[in-house]
PDB file of C-alpha atoms and ligand atoms in Angstrom:
ATOM      1  CA  MET A   1      94.213  88.301  90.714  1.00 77.00           C
ATOM      2  CA  ALA A   2      97.667  89.889  91.080  1.00 78.00           C
ATOM      3  CA  SER A   3     100.679  87.636  91.549  1.00 93.00           C
ATOM      4  CA  ILE A   4     101.895  89.700  94.520  1.00 97.00           C
ATOM      5  CA  LYS A   5     100.020  89.477  97.776  1.00 98.00           C
ATOM      6  CA  LEU A   6     100.570  91.802 100.694  1.00 98.00           C
ATOM      7  CA  LEU A   7      99.296  90.484 104.029  1.00 98.00           C
ATOM      8  CA  GLY A   8      98.466  93.297 106.387  1.00 98.00           C
ATOM      9  CA  LEU A   9      95.766  95.793 107.382  1.00 98.00           C
ATOM     10  CA  HIS A  10      94.783  98.960 105.539  1.00 97.00           C
ATOM     11  CA  ILE A  11      94.823 100.869 108.862  1.00 97.00           C
ATOM     12  CA  SER A  12      98.404  99.803 109.628  1.00 98.00           C
ATOM     13  CA  VAL A  13     101.274 102.260 109.269  1.00 98.00           C
ATOM     14  CA  TYR A  14     103.784  99.640 108.146  1.00 98.00           C
ATOM     15  CA  THR A  15     101.356  98.015 105.706  1.00 98.00           C
ATOM     16  CA  ARG A  16     100.802 101.443 104.191  1.00 98.00           C
ATOM     17  CA  ILE A  17     104.563 101.996 103.780  1.00 98.00           C
ATOM     18  CA  ALA A  18     104.796  98.791 101.727  1.00 98.00           C
ATOM     19  CA  ARG A  19     101.647  99.677  99.759  1.00 98.00           C
ATOM     20  CA  LEU A  20     102.983 103.157  98.956  1.00 98.00           C
ATOM     21  CA  THR A  21     106.141 101.513  97.609  1.00 98.00           C
ATOM     22  CA  LEU A  22     104.135  99.097  95.439  1.00 98.00           C
ATOM     23  CA  GLU A  23     101.962 101.980  94.186  1.00 98.00           C
ATOM     24  CA  GLU A  24     104.930 104.237  93.400  1.00 98.00           C
ATOM     25  CA  LYS A  25     106.534 101.376  91.440  1.00 98.00           C
ATOM     26  CA  LYS A  26     103.176 100.697  89.748  1.00 97.00           C
ATOM     27  CA  VAL A  27     103.302  97.044  90.772  1.00 97.00           C
ATOM     28  CA  ASP A  28      99.975  95.217  90.744  1.00 97.00           C
ATOM     29  CA  TYR A  29      99.194  93.560  94.106  1.00 98.00           C
ATOM     30  CA  ASP A  30      96.335  92.360  96.262  1.00 98.00           C
ATOM     31  CA  LEU A  31      96.042  93.424  99.896  1.00 98.00           C
ATOM     32  CA  GLU A  32      94.859  90.551 102.078  1.00 98.00           C
ATOM     33  CA  GLU A  33      93.671  91.761 105.460  1.00 97.00           C
ATOM     34  CA  VAL A  34      95.093  89.774 108.398  1.00 98.00           C
ATOM     35  CA  ASP A  35      93.774  90.807 111.803  1.00 96.00           C
ATOM     36  CA  ILE A  36      96.828  90.487 114.004  1.00 97.00           C
ATOM     37  CA  PHE A  37      95.078  92.648 116.613  1.00 94.00           C
ATOM     38  CA  ALA A  38      92.229  90.160 117.180  1.00 94.00           C
ATOM     39  CA  ASP A  39      91.629  89.185 120.834  1.00 94.00           C
ATOM     40  CA  THR A  40      92.939  85.738 120.001  1.00 95.00           C
ATOM     41  CA  GLY A  41      96.145  87.195 118.541  1.00 95.00           C
ATOM     42  CA  PRO A  42      97.543  86.804 115.032  1.00 97.00           C
ATOM     43  CA  PRO A  43      96.078  83.830 113.092  1.00 97.00           C
ATOM     44  CA  ALA A  44      98.141  80.632 113.377  1.00 97.00           C
ATOM     45  CA  ASP A  45      98.779  80.422 109.622  1.00 97.00           C
ATOM     46  CA  TYR A  46     100.130  83.969 109.682  1.00 98.00           C
ATOM     47  CA  LEU A  47     102.492  83.138 112.555  1.00 98.00           C
ATOM     48  CA  GLU A  48     103.868  80.338 110.391  1.00 97.00           C
ATOM     49  CA  ARG A  49     104.944  83.030 107.887  1.00 97.00           C
ATOM     50  CA  ASN A  50     106.083  85.557 110.487  1.00 98.00           C
ATOM     51  CA  PRO A  51     106.649  84.179 113.993  1.00 98.00           C
ATOM     52  CA  PHE A  52     106.929  87.759 115.319  1.00 98.00           C
ATOM     53  CA  GLY A  53     103.327  88.392 114.271  1.00 98.00           C
ATOM     54  CA  THR A  54     103.955  91.838 112.821  1.00 98.00           C
ATOM     55  CA  ILE A  55     102.520  93.098 109.566  1.00 98.00           C
ATOM     56  CA  PRO A  56     103.053  93.388 106.641  1.00 98.00           C
ATOM     57  CA  CYS A  57     104.334  90.298 104.898  1.00 98.00           C
ATOM     58  CA  LEU A  58     104.841  90.125 101.134  1.00 98.00           C
ATOM     59  CA  VAL A  59     104.163  86.914  99.252  1.00 98.00           C
ATOM     60  CA  TYR A  60     105.406  86.511  95.687  1.00 97.00           C
ATOM     61  CA  GLY A  61     105.058  82.940  94.448  1.00 95.00           C
ATOM     62  CA  GLU A  62     107.100  80.783  96.850  1.00 95.00           C
ATOM     63  CA  PHE A  63     108.903  83.836  98.250  1.00 97.00           C
ATOM     64  CA  SER A  64     107.610  85.161 101.557  1.00 98.00           C
ATOM     65  CA  LEU A  65     109.157  88.241 103.197  1.00 98.00           C
ATOM     66  CA  TYR A  66     108.429  90.205 106.377  1.00 98.00           C
ATOM     67  CA  GLU A  67     110.086  93.358 107.826  1.00 98.00           C
ATOM     68  CA  THR A  68     108.970  96.482 105.988  1.00 98.00           C
ATOM     69  CA  SER A  69     112.374  97.882 105.066  1.00 98.00           C
ATOM     70  CA  ALA A  70     113.383  94.573 103.497  1.00 98.00           C
ATOM     71  CA  ILE A  71     110.078  94.434 101.626  1.00 98.00           C
ATOM     72  CA  CYS A  72     110.367  97.977 100.266  1.00 98.00           C
ATOM     73  CA  ARG A  73     113.980  97.539  99.165  1.00 98.00           C
ATOM     74  CA  TYR A  74     113.058  94.241  97.510  1.00 98.00           C
ATOM     75  CA  ILE A  75     110.159  95.850  95.635  1.00 98.00           C
ATOM     76  CA  ASP A  76     112.344  98.723  94.494  1.00 98.00           C
ATOM     77  CA  GLU A  77     115.145  96.427  93.304  1.00 98.00           C
ATOM     78  CA  MET A  78     112.925  93.724  91.815  1.00 97.00           C
ATOM     79  CA  PHE A  79     110.618  95.843  89.683  1.00 96.00           C
ATOM     80  CA  LEU A  80     111.111  98.404  86.950  1.00 95.00           C
ATOM     81  CA  GLY A  81     109.793 101.905  87.390  1.00 93.00           C
ATOM     82  CA  THR A  82     111.111 104.982  89.143  1.00 95.00           C
ATOM     83  CA  PRO A  83     114.048 104.061  91.405  1.00 98.00           C
ATOM     84  CA  LEU A  84     113.260 104.846  95.031  1.00 98.00           C
ATOM     85  CA  GLN A  85     116.808 104.654  96.443  1.00 98.00           C
ATOM     86  CA  PRO A  86     119.595 107.104  95.617  1.00 98.00           C
ATOM     87  CA  VAL A  87     122.638 105.564  93.972  1.00 97.00           C
ATOM     88  CA  GLU A  88     125.245 107.840  95.567  1.00 98.00           C
ATOM     89  CA  PRO A  89     126.495 106.607  98.975  1.00 98.00           C
ATOM     90  CA  ALA A  90     125.828 109.827 100.953  1.00 98.00           C
ATOM     91  CA  PRO A  91     122.151 110.378 100.024  1.00 98.00           C
ATOM     92  CA  ARG A  92     121.560 106.635 100.212  1.00 98.00           C
ATOM     93  CA  ALA A  93     123.000 106.594 103.729  1.00 98.00           C
ATOM     94  CA  ARG A  94     120.835 109.590 104.696  1.00 98.00           C
ATOM     95  CA  MET A  95     117.760 107.766 103.415  1.00 98.00           C
ATOM     96  CA  ASN A  96     118.669 104.706 105.487  1.00 98.00           C
ATOM     97  CA  GLN A  97     119.357 106.929 108.514  1.00 98.00           C
ATOM     98  CA  ILE A  98     115.920 108.568 108.254  1.00 98.00           C
ATOM     99  CA  ILE A  99     114.225 105.165 107.977  1.00 98.00           C
ATOM    100  CA  SER A 100     116.123 103.984 111.035  1.00 98.00           C
ATOM    101  CA  VAL A 101     115.163 107.088 113.019  1.00 98.00           C
ATOM    102  CA  LEU A 102     111.518 106.562 112.020  1.00 98.00           C
ATOM    103  CA  ASP A 103     111.573 102.907 113.130  1.00 98.00           C
ATOM    104  CA  SER A 104     113.545 103.505 116.339  1.00 98.00           C
ATOM    105  CA  TYR A 105     112.319 106.849 117.686  1.00 98.00           C
ATOM    106  CA  THR A 106     109.193 107.869 115.785  1.00 98.00           C
ATOM    107  CA  TYR A 107     106.641 105.109 115.199  1.00 98.00           C
ATOM    108  CA  ARG A 108     105.885 104.289 118.835  1.00 98.00           C
ATOM    109  CA  PRO A 109     105.675 107.883 120.182  1.00 98.00           C
ATOM    110  CA  MET A 110     103.773 109.261 117.189  1.00 98.00           C
ATOM    111  CA  VAL A 111     101.372 106.427 116.579  1.00 98.00           C
ATOM    112  CA  TRP A 112     100.899 104.530 119.827  1.00 98.00           C
ATOM    113  CA  ASP A 113     101.612 107.203 122.435  1.00 98.00           C
ATOM    114  CA  VAL A 114      99.886 110.133 120.729  1.00 98.00           C
ATOM    115  CA  TYR A 115      97.498 108.997 117.945  1.00 98.00           C
ATOM    116  CA  VAL A 116      96.142 105.878 119.673  1.00 98.00           C
ATOM    117  CA  GLN A 117      95.832 107.643 123.024  1.00 98.00           C
ATOM    118  CA  ARG A 118      94.266 110.818 121.632  1.00 98.00           C
ATOM    119  CA  ILE A 119      91.980 109.377 118.921  1.00 97.00           C
ATOM    120  CA  VAL A 120      91.558 105.583 119.051  1.00 97.00           C
ATOM    121  CA  ILE A 121      91.101 105.004 122.800  1.00 97.00           C
ATOM    122  CA  PRO A 122      88.625 107.884 123.390  1.00 97.00           C
ATOM    123  CA  GLY A 123      86.846 106.782 120.180  1.00 96.00           C
ATOM    124  CA  SER A 124      86.049 103.480 121.847  1.00 94.00           C
ATOM    125  CA  GLY A 125      84.975 105.012 125.112  1.00 97.00           C
ATOM    126  CA  GLY A 126      88.291 104.945 127.022  1.00 97.00           C
ATOM    127  CA  ARG A 127      90.373 107.701 128.562  1.00 98.00           C
ATOM    128  CA  ALA A 128      93.601 108.931 127.034  1.00 98.00           C
ATOM    129  CA  ASP A 129      96.771 108.585 129.100  1.00 98.00           C
ATOM    130  CA  GLU A 130      97.720 112.275 129.161  1.00 98.00           C
ATOM    131  CA  ALA A 131     101.086 111.604 130.798  1.00 98.00           C
ATOM    132  CA  LEU A 132     102.038 109.234 127.971  1.00 98.00           C
ATOM    133  CA  ILE A 133     101.057 111.807 125.344  1.00 98.00           C
ATOM    134  CA  THR A 134     103.023 114.571 127.105  1.00 98.00           C
ATOM    135  CA  SER A 135     106.104 112.403 127.513  1.00 98.00           C
ATOM    136  CA  ALA A 136     106.109 111.457 123.824  1.00 98.00           C
ATOM    137  CA  LEU A 137     106.122 115.008 122.444  1.00 98.00           C
ATOM    138  CA  PRO A 138     109.786 116.014 123.083  1.00 98.00           C
ATOM    139  CA  THR A 139     111.059 112.904 121.253  1.00 98.00           C
ATOM    140  CA  ILE A 140     108.762 113.640 118.314  1.00 98.00           C
ATOM    141  CA  LYS A 141     109.924 117.253 118.199  1.00 98.00           C
ATOM    142  CA  ASN A 142     113.490 116.063 118.125  1.00 98.00           C
ATOM    143  CA  VAL A 143     112.725 113.800 115.172  1.00 98.00           C
ATOM    144  CA  LEU A 144     110.931 116.546 113.240  1.00 98.00           C
ATOM    145  CA  GLN A 145     113.791 118.980 113.879  1.00 98.00           C
ATOM    146  CA  GLN A 146     116.275 116.468 112.475  1.00 98.00           C
ATOM    147  CA  ILE A 147     114.177 115.565 109.430  1.00 97.00           C
ATOM    148  CA  ASP A 148     113.465 119.225 108.696  1.00 97.00           C
ATOM    149  CA  LEU A 149     117.179 120.017 108.923  1.00 96.00           C
ATOM    150  CA  TRP A 150     118.195 117.160 106.616  1.00 97.00           C
ATOM    151  CA  ARG A 151     115.518 118.003 104.103  1.00 96.00           C
ATOM    152  CA  GLY A 152     116.420 121.678 103.909  1.00 94.00           C
ATOM    153  CA  ASP A 153     114.804 123.238 100.826  1.00 94.00           C
ATOM    154  CA  ASN A 154     114.721 120.002  98.806  1.00 97.00           C
ATOM    155  CA  ASP A 155     111.443 118.766  97.376  1.00 97.00           C
ATOM    156  CA  PHE A 156     111.651 115.468  99.287  1.00 98.00           C
ATOM    157  CA  LEU A 157     113.314 114.300 102.490  1.00 98.00           C
ATOM    158  CA  VAL A 158     116.479 113.300 100.640  1.00 98.00           C
ATOM    159  CA  GLY A 159     117.054 115.502  97.606  1.00 96.00           C
ATOM    160  CA  ASP A 160     114.633 116.354  94.835  1.00 96.00           C
ATOM    161  CA  ALA A 161     113.357 112.865  94.029  1.00 98.00           C
ATOM    162  CA  ILE A 162     111.045 110.724  96.135  1.00 98.00           C
ATOM    163  CA  THR A 163     112.779 107.930  98.069  1.00 98.00           C
ATOM    164  CA  LEU A 164     111.855 105.163 100.476  1.00 98.00           C
ATOM    165  CA  ALA A 165     112.426 107.678 103.297  1.00 98.00           C
ATOM    166  CA  ASP A 166     109.402 109.749 102.201  1.00 98.00           C
ATOM    167  CA  LEU A 167     107.250 106.618 101.950  1.00 98.00           C
ATOM    168  CA  HIS A 168     108.349 105.474 105.415  1.00 98.00           C
ATOM    169  CA  ALA A 169     107.671 108.854 107.034  1.00 98.00           C
ATOM    170  CA  TYR A 170     104.338 109.754 105.494  1.00 98.00           C
ATOM    171  CA  PRO A 171     102.009 107.180 107.154  1.00 98.00           C
ATOM    172  CA  MET A 172     103.383 107.939 110.670  1.00 98.00           C
ATOM    173  CA  LEU A 173     102.973 111.673 110.208  1.00 98.00           C
ATOM    174  CA  ARG A 174      99.589 111.138 108.590  1.00 98.00           C
ATOM    175  CA  TYR A 175      98.188 109.707 111.845  1.00 98.00           C
ATOM    176  CA  PHE A 176     100.091 112.182 114.007  1.00 98.00           C
ATOM    177  CA  VAL A 177      98.573 115.272 112.288  1.00 97.00           C
ATOM    178  CA  GLU A 178      95.086 113.985 113.037  1.00 97.00           C
ATOM    179  CA  THR A 179      95.703 114.930 116.674  1.00 98.00           C
ATOM    180  CA  GLY A 180      95.672 118.484 117.988  1.00 98.00           C
ATOM    181  CA  GLU A 181      99.229 117.977 119.267  1.00 98.00           C
ATOM    182  CA  GLY A 182     100.384 116.808 115.853  1.00 98.00           C
ATOM    183  CA  GLU A 183      98.685 119.594 113.946  1.00 97.00           C
ATOM    184  CA  ALA A 184     100.177 122.207 116.294  1.00 98.00           C
ATOM    185  CA  MET A 185     103.655 120.713 116.124  1.00 98.00           C
ATOM    186  CA  LEU A 186     103.636 120.456 112.358  1.00 97.00           C
ATOM    187  CA  ALA A 187     102.582 124.100 112.115  1.00 97.00           C
ATOM    188  CA  SER A 188     105.973 124.978 113.594  1.00 97.00           C
ATOM    189  CA  PHE A 189     107.690 123.128 110.726  1.00 97.00           C
ATOM    190  CA  PRO A 190     106.132 124.833 107.686  1.00 95.00           C
ATOM    191  CA  ARG A 191     108.446 123.118 105.200  1.00 96.00           C
ATOM    192  CA  LEU A 192     107.437 119.703 106.541  1.00 97.00           C
ATOM    193  CA  ARG A 193     103.772 120.674 106.459  1.00 96.00           C
ATOM    194  CA  ASP A 194     104.156 121.576 102.774  1.00 96.00           C
ATOM    195  CA  TRP A 195     105.893 118.245 102.170  1.00 97.00           C
ATOM    196  CA  MET A 196     102.955 116.471 103.840  1.00 97.00           C
ATOM    197  CA  ARG A 197     100.491 118.223 101.552  1.00 96.00           C
ATOM    198  CA  HIS A 198     102.618 117.354  98.562  1.00 97.00           C
ATOM    199  CA  MET A 199     102.791 113.682  99.598  1.00 98.00           C
ATOM    200  CA  GLN A 200      99.110 113.565 100.314  1.00 97.00           C
ATOM    201  CA  ALA A 201      98.293 114.707  96.791  1.00 97.00           C
ATOM    202  CA  ARG A 202     100.200 111.814  95.183  1.00 98.00           C
ATOM    203  CA  ALA A 203      98.203 109.033  93.567  1.00 98.00           C
ATOM    204  CA  SER A 204      99.970 106.506  95.837  1.00 98.00           C
ATOM    205  CA  ALA A 205      98.701 108.255  98.988  1.00 98.00           C
ATOM    206  CA  ARG A 206      95.182 108.550  97.574  1.00 97.00           C
ATOM    207  CA  ALA A 207      95.152 104.852  96.687  1.00 97.00           C
ATOM    208  CA  THR A 208      96.186 103.769 100.216  1.00 98.00           C
ATOM    209  CA  SER A 209      94.048 105.950 102.488  1.00 96.00           C
ATOM    210  CA  PHE A 210      93.737 104.809 106.109  1.00 96.00           C
ATOM    211  CA  HIS A 211      90.138 105.921 106.100  1.00 87.00           C
ATOM    212  CA  SER A 212      88.461 103.763 103.496  1.00 69.00           C
ATOM    213  CA  ASP A 213      84.981 105.056 104.312  1.00 54.00           C
ATOM    214  CA  SER A 214      85.823 108.574 103.088  1.00 48.00           C
ATOM    215  CA  ALA A 215      88.555 109.682 100.719  1.00 46.00           C
ATOM    216  CA  SER A 216      88.517 113.196 102.148  1.00 46.00           C
ATOM    217  CA  ALA A 217      89.014 111.949 105.705  1.00 52.00           C
ATOM    218  CA  ASP A 218      92.661 111.362 104.929  1.00 65.00           C
ATOM    219  CA  GLY A 219      93.163 115.069 104.267  1.00 62.00           C
ATOM    220  CA  PHE A 220      94.299 117.626 106.796  1.00 63.00           C
TER     221      PHE A 220
HETATM  222  N1  GSH B 301     109.725  95.691 112.346  1.00 64.25           N
HETATM  223  C1  GSH B 301     108.410  95.539 111.740  1.00 64.25           C
HETATM  224  C2  GSH B 301     107.432  96.430 112.469  1.00 64.25           C
HETATM  225  C3  GSH B 301     106.052  96.392 111.827  1.00 64.25           C
HETATM  226  C4  GSH B 301     105.002  96.786 112.844  1.00 64.25           C
HETATM  227  O1  GSH B 301     105.266  97.179 114.007  1.00 64.25           O
HETATM  228  N2  GSH B 301     103.758  96.677 112.398  1.00 64.25           N
HETATM  229  C5  GSH B 301     102.684  96.898 113.321  1.00 64.25           C
HETATM  230  C6  GSH B 301     101.425  97.325 112.624  1.00 64.25           C
HETATM  231  S1  GSH B 301     101.599  98.903 111.876  1.00 64.25           S
HETATM  232  C7  GSH B 301     102.413  95.585 114.031  1.00 64.25           C
HETATM  233  O2  GSH B 301     102.463  94.555 113.369  1.00 64.25           O
HETATM  234  N3  GSH B 301     102.163  95.622 115.336  1.00 64.25           N
HETATM  235  C8  GSH B 301     101.862  94.447 116.074  1.00 64.25           C
HETATM  236  C9  GSH B 301     102.962  94.040 117.012  1.00 64.25           C
HETATM  237  O3  GSH B 301     103.962  94.752 117.130  1.00 64.25           O
HETATM  238  O4  GSH B 301     102.796  92.994 117.631  1.00 64.25           O
HETATM  239  C10 GSH B 301     108.489  95.907 110.252  1.00 64.25           C
HETATM  240  O5  GSH B 301     109.348  96.700 109.890  1.00 64.25           O
HETATM  241  O6  GSH B 301     107.705  95.374 109.475  1.00 64.25           O
END
């Protein structure tokens, strides 16, 4: 049993961001699934750790930490391995800016307004809210334009080495490209589509697939 425990769900975007960080740092951990989406709400013992009920939460001995950005920075700073944050102020600030844009303007439109409406709700017999999907797309396009501009011809979103910004972006885009809207939009950003393929081929992405029943289902 690993000494680090990550409480979350393998289908969760934010849990995957933390898992990608652990995998990239080659830190041994156990994922403990906590169903915060149960009809009865998050389990009471989980709410004692995180009163906001969001996942993930990292547990390392007596230390318990929620909020994904804090978790990822802690993992990067606590453990040896490839550094995932630039040292220079400007690229470090850009990395933080991208993460903030992803949290503030990307997660909800990409995942809840498009992916959940287009794939999850129809998959359980419901009808997608087309107006919600349509209204989310301009914001998403704005985000992709910005990220594409900042990345330029670099290998990763900030420069030529992987950073926490790449690990934060990948799971959101991963769900988004499963939709027709996402696939079409990404086709208009060929450099970002190449980056997605590059990210998808990494061992960390393979080890944290959303679709545990089929490794190939996480491809696009
Ligand atoms: N600010 C939180 C957001 C995490 C988050 O939204 N996680 C989703 C699952 S991917 C969640 O817990 N949603 C349930 C909720 O918002 O109540 C973080 O950075 O960890």
